[in-house]
């Protein structure tokens, strides 16, 4: 999914009025939660190296 700091209806309306693509989202979401955002202080972060040839359950 995607996350915007702005009103999503306003973003869609502006795109429809201008005929251009909507603005790029501020962050992407995984299971509804935004991932790391630029200029965002975080208490902790987990980094996991995955082997793409294996089945990984997270």
Coordinates of N, CA and C in Angstrom, one line a residue:
X1 N 0.8 -1.2 0.0 CA 0.0 0.0 0.0 C 0.9 1.2 0.0
X2 N 0.2 2.4 0.1 CA 0.9 3.7 0.1 C 0.4 4.6 1.2
X3 N 1.2 5.5 1.6 CA 0.9 6.4 2.7 C 1.1 7.8 2.3
X4 N 0.1 8.7 2.5 CA 0.3 10.1 2.2 C 0.1 11.0 3.4
X5 N 0.9 12.0 3.5 CA 0.7 13.0 4.6 C -0.4 14.0 4.3
X6 N -0.9 14.0 3.1 CA -1.9 14.9 2.6 C -3.2 14.2 2.6
X7 N -4.3 15.0 2.3 CA -5.6 14.5 2.1 C -5.7 13.7 0.8
X8 N -6.0 12.4 0.9 CA -6.0 11.6 -0.4 C -7.0 12.0 -1.4
X9 N -8.2 12.5 -0.9 CA -9.2 13.0 -1.8 C -8.7 14.2 -2.6
X10 N -8.0 15.1 -1.9 CA -7.4 16.3 -2.6 C -6.3 15.9 -3.6
X11 N -5.6 14.8 -3.3 CA -4.5 14.4 -4.2 C -5.2 13.8 -5.5
X12 N -6.3 13.0 -5.3 CA -7.0 12.4 -6.5 C -7.6 13.5 -7.3
X13 N -8.3 14.5 -6.6 CA -9.0 15.6 -7.3 C -8.0 16.4 -8.1
X14 N -6.8 16.7 -7.6 CA -5.8 17.5 -8.3 C -5.3 16.7 -9.5
X15 N -5.1 15.4 -9.4 CA -4.7 14.6 -10.5 C -5.7 14.6 -11.6
X16 N -7.0 14.5 -11.2 CA -8.1 14.5 -12.2 C -8.2 15.9 -12.9
X17 N -8.0 16.9 -12.2 CA -8.1 18.3 -12.8 C -6.9 18.5 -13.7
X18 N -5.8 18.1 -13.3 CA -4.6 18.4 -14.1 C -4.4 17.4 -15.3
X19 N -5.0 16.2 -15.1 CA -4.8 15.2 -16.2 C -3.4 14.5 -16.0
X20 N -2.7 14.7 -14.9 CA -1.4 14.1 -14.7 C -1.6 13.0 -13.6
X21 N -0.5 12.3 -13.4 CA -0.5 11.2 -12.4 C -0.6 11.8 -11.0
X22 N -1.1 11.2 -10.0 CA -1.1 11.7 -8.7 C 0.3 11.8 -8.1
X23 N 0.5 12.7 -7.1 CA 1.8 12.8 -6.5 C 2.3 11.5 -5.9
X24 N 3.6 11.3 -5.8 CA 4.2 10.1 -5.3 C 3.9 10.1 -3.8
X25 N 3.6 8.9 -3.3 CA 3.3 8.7 -1.9 C 4.5 9.0 -1.0
X26 N 4.2 9.4 0.3 CA 5.3 9.7 1.2 C 6.0 8.5 1.7
X27 N 5.3 7.4 1.7 CA 5.9 6.1 2.2 C 5.0 4.9 1.6
X28 N 5.6 3.8 1.7 CA 4.9 2.5 1.3 C 4.5 1.8 2.6
X29 N 3.5 1.0 2.6 CA 3.0 0.3 3.8 C 3.2 -1.2 3.6
X30 N 3.4 -1.9 4.7 CA 3.5 -3.3 4.7 C 2.5 -3.7 5.8
X31 N 1.4 -4.5 5.4 CA 0.4 -4.9 6.3 C -0.3 -3.6 6.9
X32 N -0.4 -2.5 6.2 CA -1.0 -1.3 6.7 C -0.2 -0.4 7.5
X33 N 1.1 -0.8 7.8 CA 2.0 0.0 8.6 C 3.1 0.6 7.7
X34 N 3.3 1.9 7.8 CA 4.4 2.5 7.0 C 5.8 2.0 7.4
X35 N 6.6 1.9 6.4 CA 8.0 1.5 6.7 C 8.8 2.7 7.1
X36 N 10.1 2.6 7.0 CA 11.0 3.7 7.4 C 10.7 4.9 6.5
X37 N 10.5 6.1 7.2 CA 10.2 7.3 6.5 C 11.4 8.3 6.7
X38 N 11.7 9.0 5.6 CA 12.8 9.9 5.7 C 12.5 11.0 6.8
X39 N 13.5 11.3 7.6 CA 13.4 12.3 8.7 C 12.5 11.8 9.8
X40 N 12.4 10.5 10.0 CA 11.5 10.0 11.1 C 12.4 9.3 12.1
X41 N 12.3 9.8 13.4 CA 13.1 9.1 14.4 C 12.5 7.8 14.8
X42 N 13.2 6.8 14.9 CA 12.7 5.4 15.2 C 13.4 4.9 16.4
X43 N 12.6 4.2 17.3 CA 13.2 3.6 18.5 C 14.0 2.4 18.1
X44 N 13.6 1.7 17.1 CA 14.4 0.5 16.7 C 14.0 0.0 15.3
X45 N 14.9 -0.7 14.8 CA 14.6 -1.2 13.4 C 15.2 -2.6 13.3
X46 N 14.4 -3.5 12.6 CA 14.8 -4.8 12.4 C 15.2 -5.0 10.9
X47 N 16.4 -5.6 10.7 CA 16.8 -5.9 9.4 C 17.1 -7.4 9.3
X48 N 16.5 -8.0 8.2 CA 16.6 -9.4 8.1 C 17.1 -9.7 6.7
X49 N 18.1 -10.5 6.5 CA 18.6 -10.9 5.2 C 17.9 -12.2 4.9
X50 N 17.2 -12.2 3.7 CA 16.5 -13.3 3.2 C 17.1 -13.9 2.0
X51 N 17.0 -15.2 1.9 CA 17.5 -15.9 0.7 C 16.3 -16.0 -0.3
X52 N 16.4 -15.3 -1.4 CA 15.3 -15.3 -2.4 C 14.9 -16.7 -2.9
X53 N 15.8 -17.7 -2.9 CA 15.5 -19.0 -3.4 C 14.8 -19.9 -2.4
X54 N 14.5 -19.4 -1.2 CA 13.9 -20.2 -0.1 C 12.5 -19.6 0.2
X55 N 11.7 -20.3 0.8 CA 10.4 -19.9 1.3 C 10.6 -19.3 2.7
X56 N 10.3 -18.0 2.9 CA 10.5 -17.3 4.1 C 9.2 -16.9 4.7
X57 N 9.0 -17.2 6.0 CA 7.8 -16.7 6.7 C 8.2 -15.7 7.7
X58 N 7.6 -14.5 7.6 CA 7.9 -13.4 8.5 C 6.7 -13.1 9.4

